[in-house]
Coordinates of C-alpha atoms in Angstrom, one line a residue:
X1442 CA 13.9 -71.2 1.2
X1443 CA 14.2 -67.8 0.8
X1444 CA 16.0 -65.0 3.4
X1445 CA 17.6 -62.1 3.7
X1446 CA 19.6 -62.4 5.8
X1447 CA 20.9 -66.1 7.1
X1448 CA 22.8 -66.8 10.5
X1449 CA 24.9 -70.1 11.7
X1450 CA 25.0 -70.4 15.1
X1451 CA 26.9 -73.2 16.0
X1452 CA 27.3 -72.0 19.3
X1453 CA 30.8 -72.2 21.5
X1454 CA 32.4 -73.2 24.1
X1455 CA 34.6 -72.8 27.0
X1456 CA 38.1 -71.9 26.5
X1457 CA 40.2 -72.2 30.0
X1458 CA 43.0 -69.7 27.9
X1459 CA 46.0 -71.9 28.4
X1460 CA 44.7 -72.7 32.5
X1461 CA 46.4 -75.4 33.0
X1462 CA 44.4 -78.5 34.9
X1463 CA 40.8 -77.1 33.4
X1464 CA 40.1 -79.4 30.8
X1465 CA 40.6 -82.4 33.1
X1466 CA 38.8 -80.4 36.5
X1467 CA 37.1 -77.8 36.2
X1468 CA 33.5 -78.4 34.7
X1469 CA 32.2 -75.9 31.7
X1470 CA 28.6 -74.7 31.8
X1471 CA 27.8 -74.7 27.8
X1472 CA 24.9 -77.3 27.0
X1473 CA 22.9 -79.6 28.2
X1474 CA 25.6 -82.4 29.5
X1475 CA 27.4 -79.6 30.9
X1476 CA 24.9 -79.2 32.7
X1477 CA 23.5 -82.4 33.6
X1478 CA 27.2 -82.8 35.2
X1479 CA 26.9 -79.4 37.5
X1480 CA 23.5 -81.4 39.3
X1481 CA 25.5 -84.2 39.9
X1482 CA 28.7 -82.4 41.6
X1483 CA 26.1 -79.9 43.6
X1484 CA 24.3 -83.2 44.4
X1485 CA 27.5 -85.1 45.1
X1486 CA 28.5 -80.7 47.4
X1487 CA 25.1 -81.2 49.0
X1488 CA 24.9 -84.9 50.7
X1489 CA 28.6 -83.9 52.0
X1490 CA 27.5 -81.1 53.8
X1491 CA 24.4 -83.2 54.8
X1492 CA 27.0 -85.6 56.4
X1493 CA 29.2 -83.0 58.0
X1494 CA 31.6 -83.3 55.8
X1495 CA 34.3 -80.5 57.0
X1496 CA 38.0 -80.5 55.7
X1497 CA 40.5 -82.2 57.7
X1498 CA 44.0 -79.9 55.7
X1499 CA 46.3 -77.9 56.9
X1500 CA 44.2 -75.0 55.6
X1501 CA 40.6 -76.2 56.8
X1502 CA 37.6 -74.2 55.2
X1503 CA 34.0 -74.8 54.1
X1504 CA 32.9 -76.9 51.2
X1505 CA 33.3 -74.2 48.3
X1506 CA 32.2 -74.2 44.9
X1507 CA 34.3 -71.8 42.6
X1508 CA 32.9 -70.0 39.9
X1509 CA 35.4 -68.7 36.7
X1510 CA 33.9 -66.5 34.9
X1511 CA 31.9 -62.6 36.0
X1512 CA 29.3 -62.2 33.1
X1513 CA 25.9 -63.3 32.4
X1514 CA 26.4 -66.9 32.3
X1515 CA 29.3 -67.0 35.6
X1516 CA 27.0 -64.7 37.5
X1517 CA 23.6 -66.3 37.1
X1518 CA 25.1 -69.8 37.3
X1519 CA 26.8 -68.8 40.9
X1520 CA 23.4 -67.0 41.8
X1521 CA 21.8 -70.2 40.6
X1522 CA 24.3 -72.8 42.4
X1523 CA 23.6 -70.4 45.9
X1524 CA 20.2 -70.7 46.2
X1525 CA 20.1 -74.1 45.9
X1526 CA 22.6 -74.9 48.2
X1527 CA 21.3 -72.3 50.7
X1528 CA 18.3 -74.9 50.2
X1529 CA 19.9 -77.9 49.9
X1530 CA 22.8 -78.0 51.7
X1531 CA 22.1 -75.3 54.6
X1532 CA 24.3 -72.6 53.8
X1533 CA 27.4 -75.0 54.4
X1534 CA 28.7 -74.4 51.3
X1535 CA 31.3 -71.0 50.5
X1536 CA 30.0 -70.0 46.5
X1537 CA 32.6 -67.7 45.2
X1538 CA 33.1 -66.2 42.1
X1539 CA 36.4 -65.6 40.2
X1540 CA 37.1 -62.4 38.3
X1541 CA 40.0 -60.7 36.7
X1542 CA 38.3 -57.9 36.3
X1543 CA 37.4 -54.9 38.7
X1544 CA 34.5 -56.8 39.5
X1545 CA 31.1 -58.8 38.0
X1546 CA 29.6 -58.1 34.3
X1547 CA 32.2 -55.8 33.1
X1548 CA 30.7 -53.3 30.2
X1549 CA 27.6 -53.3 31.3
X1550 CA 25.5 -50.8 32.6
X1551 CA 25.9 -49.9 36.3
X1552 CA 22.8 -50.9 36.7
X1553 CA 22.8 -53.8 36.6
X1554 CA 25.4 -54.6 38.2
X1555 CA 24.6 -53.1 41.3
X1556 CA 21.5 -55.4 41.1
X1557 CA 23.6 -58.0 40.5
X1558 CA 26.7 -57.2 42.8
X1559 CA 23.3 -57.2 45.1
X1560 CA 21.9 -60.1 44.2
X1561 CA 25.1 -62.0 44.9
X1562 CA 25.8 -60.2 48.2
X1563 CA 21.6 -61.2 50.0
X1564 CA 22.9 -64.7 49.0
X1565 CA 26.2 -65.1 50.5
X1566 CA 28.3 -64.9 47.3
X1567 CA 31.8 -64.0 47.8
X1568 CA 33.3 -62.3 44.8
X1569 CA 36.9 -62.2 44.1
X1570 CA 37.8 -59.6 41.7
X1571 CA 41.4 -58.4 40.1
X1572 CA 41.9 -62.4 40.4
X1573 CA 42.8 -65.1 37.8
X1574 CA 42.8 -68.8 37.6
X1575 CA 46.7 -70.0 37.4
X1576 CA 46.0 -73.5 37.6
X1577 CA 43.7 -76.7 38.9
X1578 CA 45.1 -79.8 39.9
X1579 CA 43.5 -82.7 41.8
X1580 CA 43.7 -82.1 45.1
X1581 CA 45.1 -85.2 47.1
X1582 CA 44.2 -84.4 50.5
X1583 CA 42.3 -87.1 52.3
X1584 CA 38.6 -87.4 52.5
X1585 CA 38.2 -84.9 49.8
X1586 CA 35.3 -85.1 47.5
X1587 CA 35.3 -86.5 43.5
X1588 CA 35.9 -82.7 42.1
X1589 CA 38.2 -81.6 44.5
X1590 CA 40.8 -79.1 43.4
X1591 CA 43.7 -77.3 44.6
X1592 CA 44.1 -73.8 42.5
X1593 CA 46.3 -71.1 42.3
X1594 CA 44.7 -68.0 42.2
X1595 CA 47.2 -64.2 41.3
X1596 CA 45.7 -61.4 42.7
X1597 CA 46.4 -58.2 41.7
X1598 CA 44.7 -54.3 41.3
X1599 CA 41.4 -54.3 40.1
X1600 CA 43.7 -52.3 37.1
X1601 CA 44.6 -55.7 36.5
X1602 CA 48.3 -54.4 37.2
X1603 CA 50.3 -57.1 37.1
X1604 CA 52.8 -55.1 39.7
X1605 CA 52.7 -56.4 43.7
X1606 CA 50.8 -59.4 42.4
X1607 CA 50.5 -62.0 44.8
X1608 CA 50.2 -66.2 44.2
X1609 CA 48.5 -68.0 46.4
X1610 CA 46.8 -71.4 47.0
X1611 CA 43.0 -72.3 48.0
X1612 CA 40.8 -75.2 47.7
X1613 CA 37.8 -76.0 46.2
X1614 CA 35.5 -78.5 45.9
X1615 CA 34.0 -78.3 42.7
X1616 CA 34.9 -75.2 40.1
X1617 CA 32.4 -74.4 37.0
X1618 CA 33.9 -72.8 34.3
X1619 CA 32.0 -69.8 32.2
X1620 CA 34.8 -68.0 31.8
X1621 CA 35.6 -67.3 28.1
X1622 CA 34.4 -69.0 24.8
X1623 CA 35.5 -70.9 21.6
X1624 CA 33.1 -71.1 19.0
X1625 CA 32.2 -74.9 18.6
X1626 CA 33.4 -77.1 15.9

């Protein structure tokens, strides 16, 4: 078969960038198998919300889905998850987007960023800009879901300077990882 250009698109996979616990405790979002895992985890969260689940630990919080990465995949995933949970969990679930950038869709045209910010805002999605995930570990809090984790986050000035960075610990019941990518092998 003759051709002028040949493209071998082998795809990509999530790149945890050396963050401890990501491979074990976050769900990547790259292919159909990942999408099915996300669906199963969301069904567990919806069931917990419908049964009135509440955090019982010292830092009581609502059910939380954390999307790591604010590129196109992360923003679209956060919007779809927020809309699904609003419809199926009565709005009892918090959705967050975590990005080390100053905002979502870095490098995109301003109009696209603004439209995406409006959409996420209308769905109640929180954006944690200037924030990096340092580690994830399984939550030991009694009564947590099978996907619940404790995340160590570093918050800094949106410019990304480590000067004045603060490390915080927060809980999440599902972490979806869209940050970074590496070529599929």
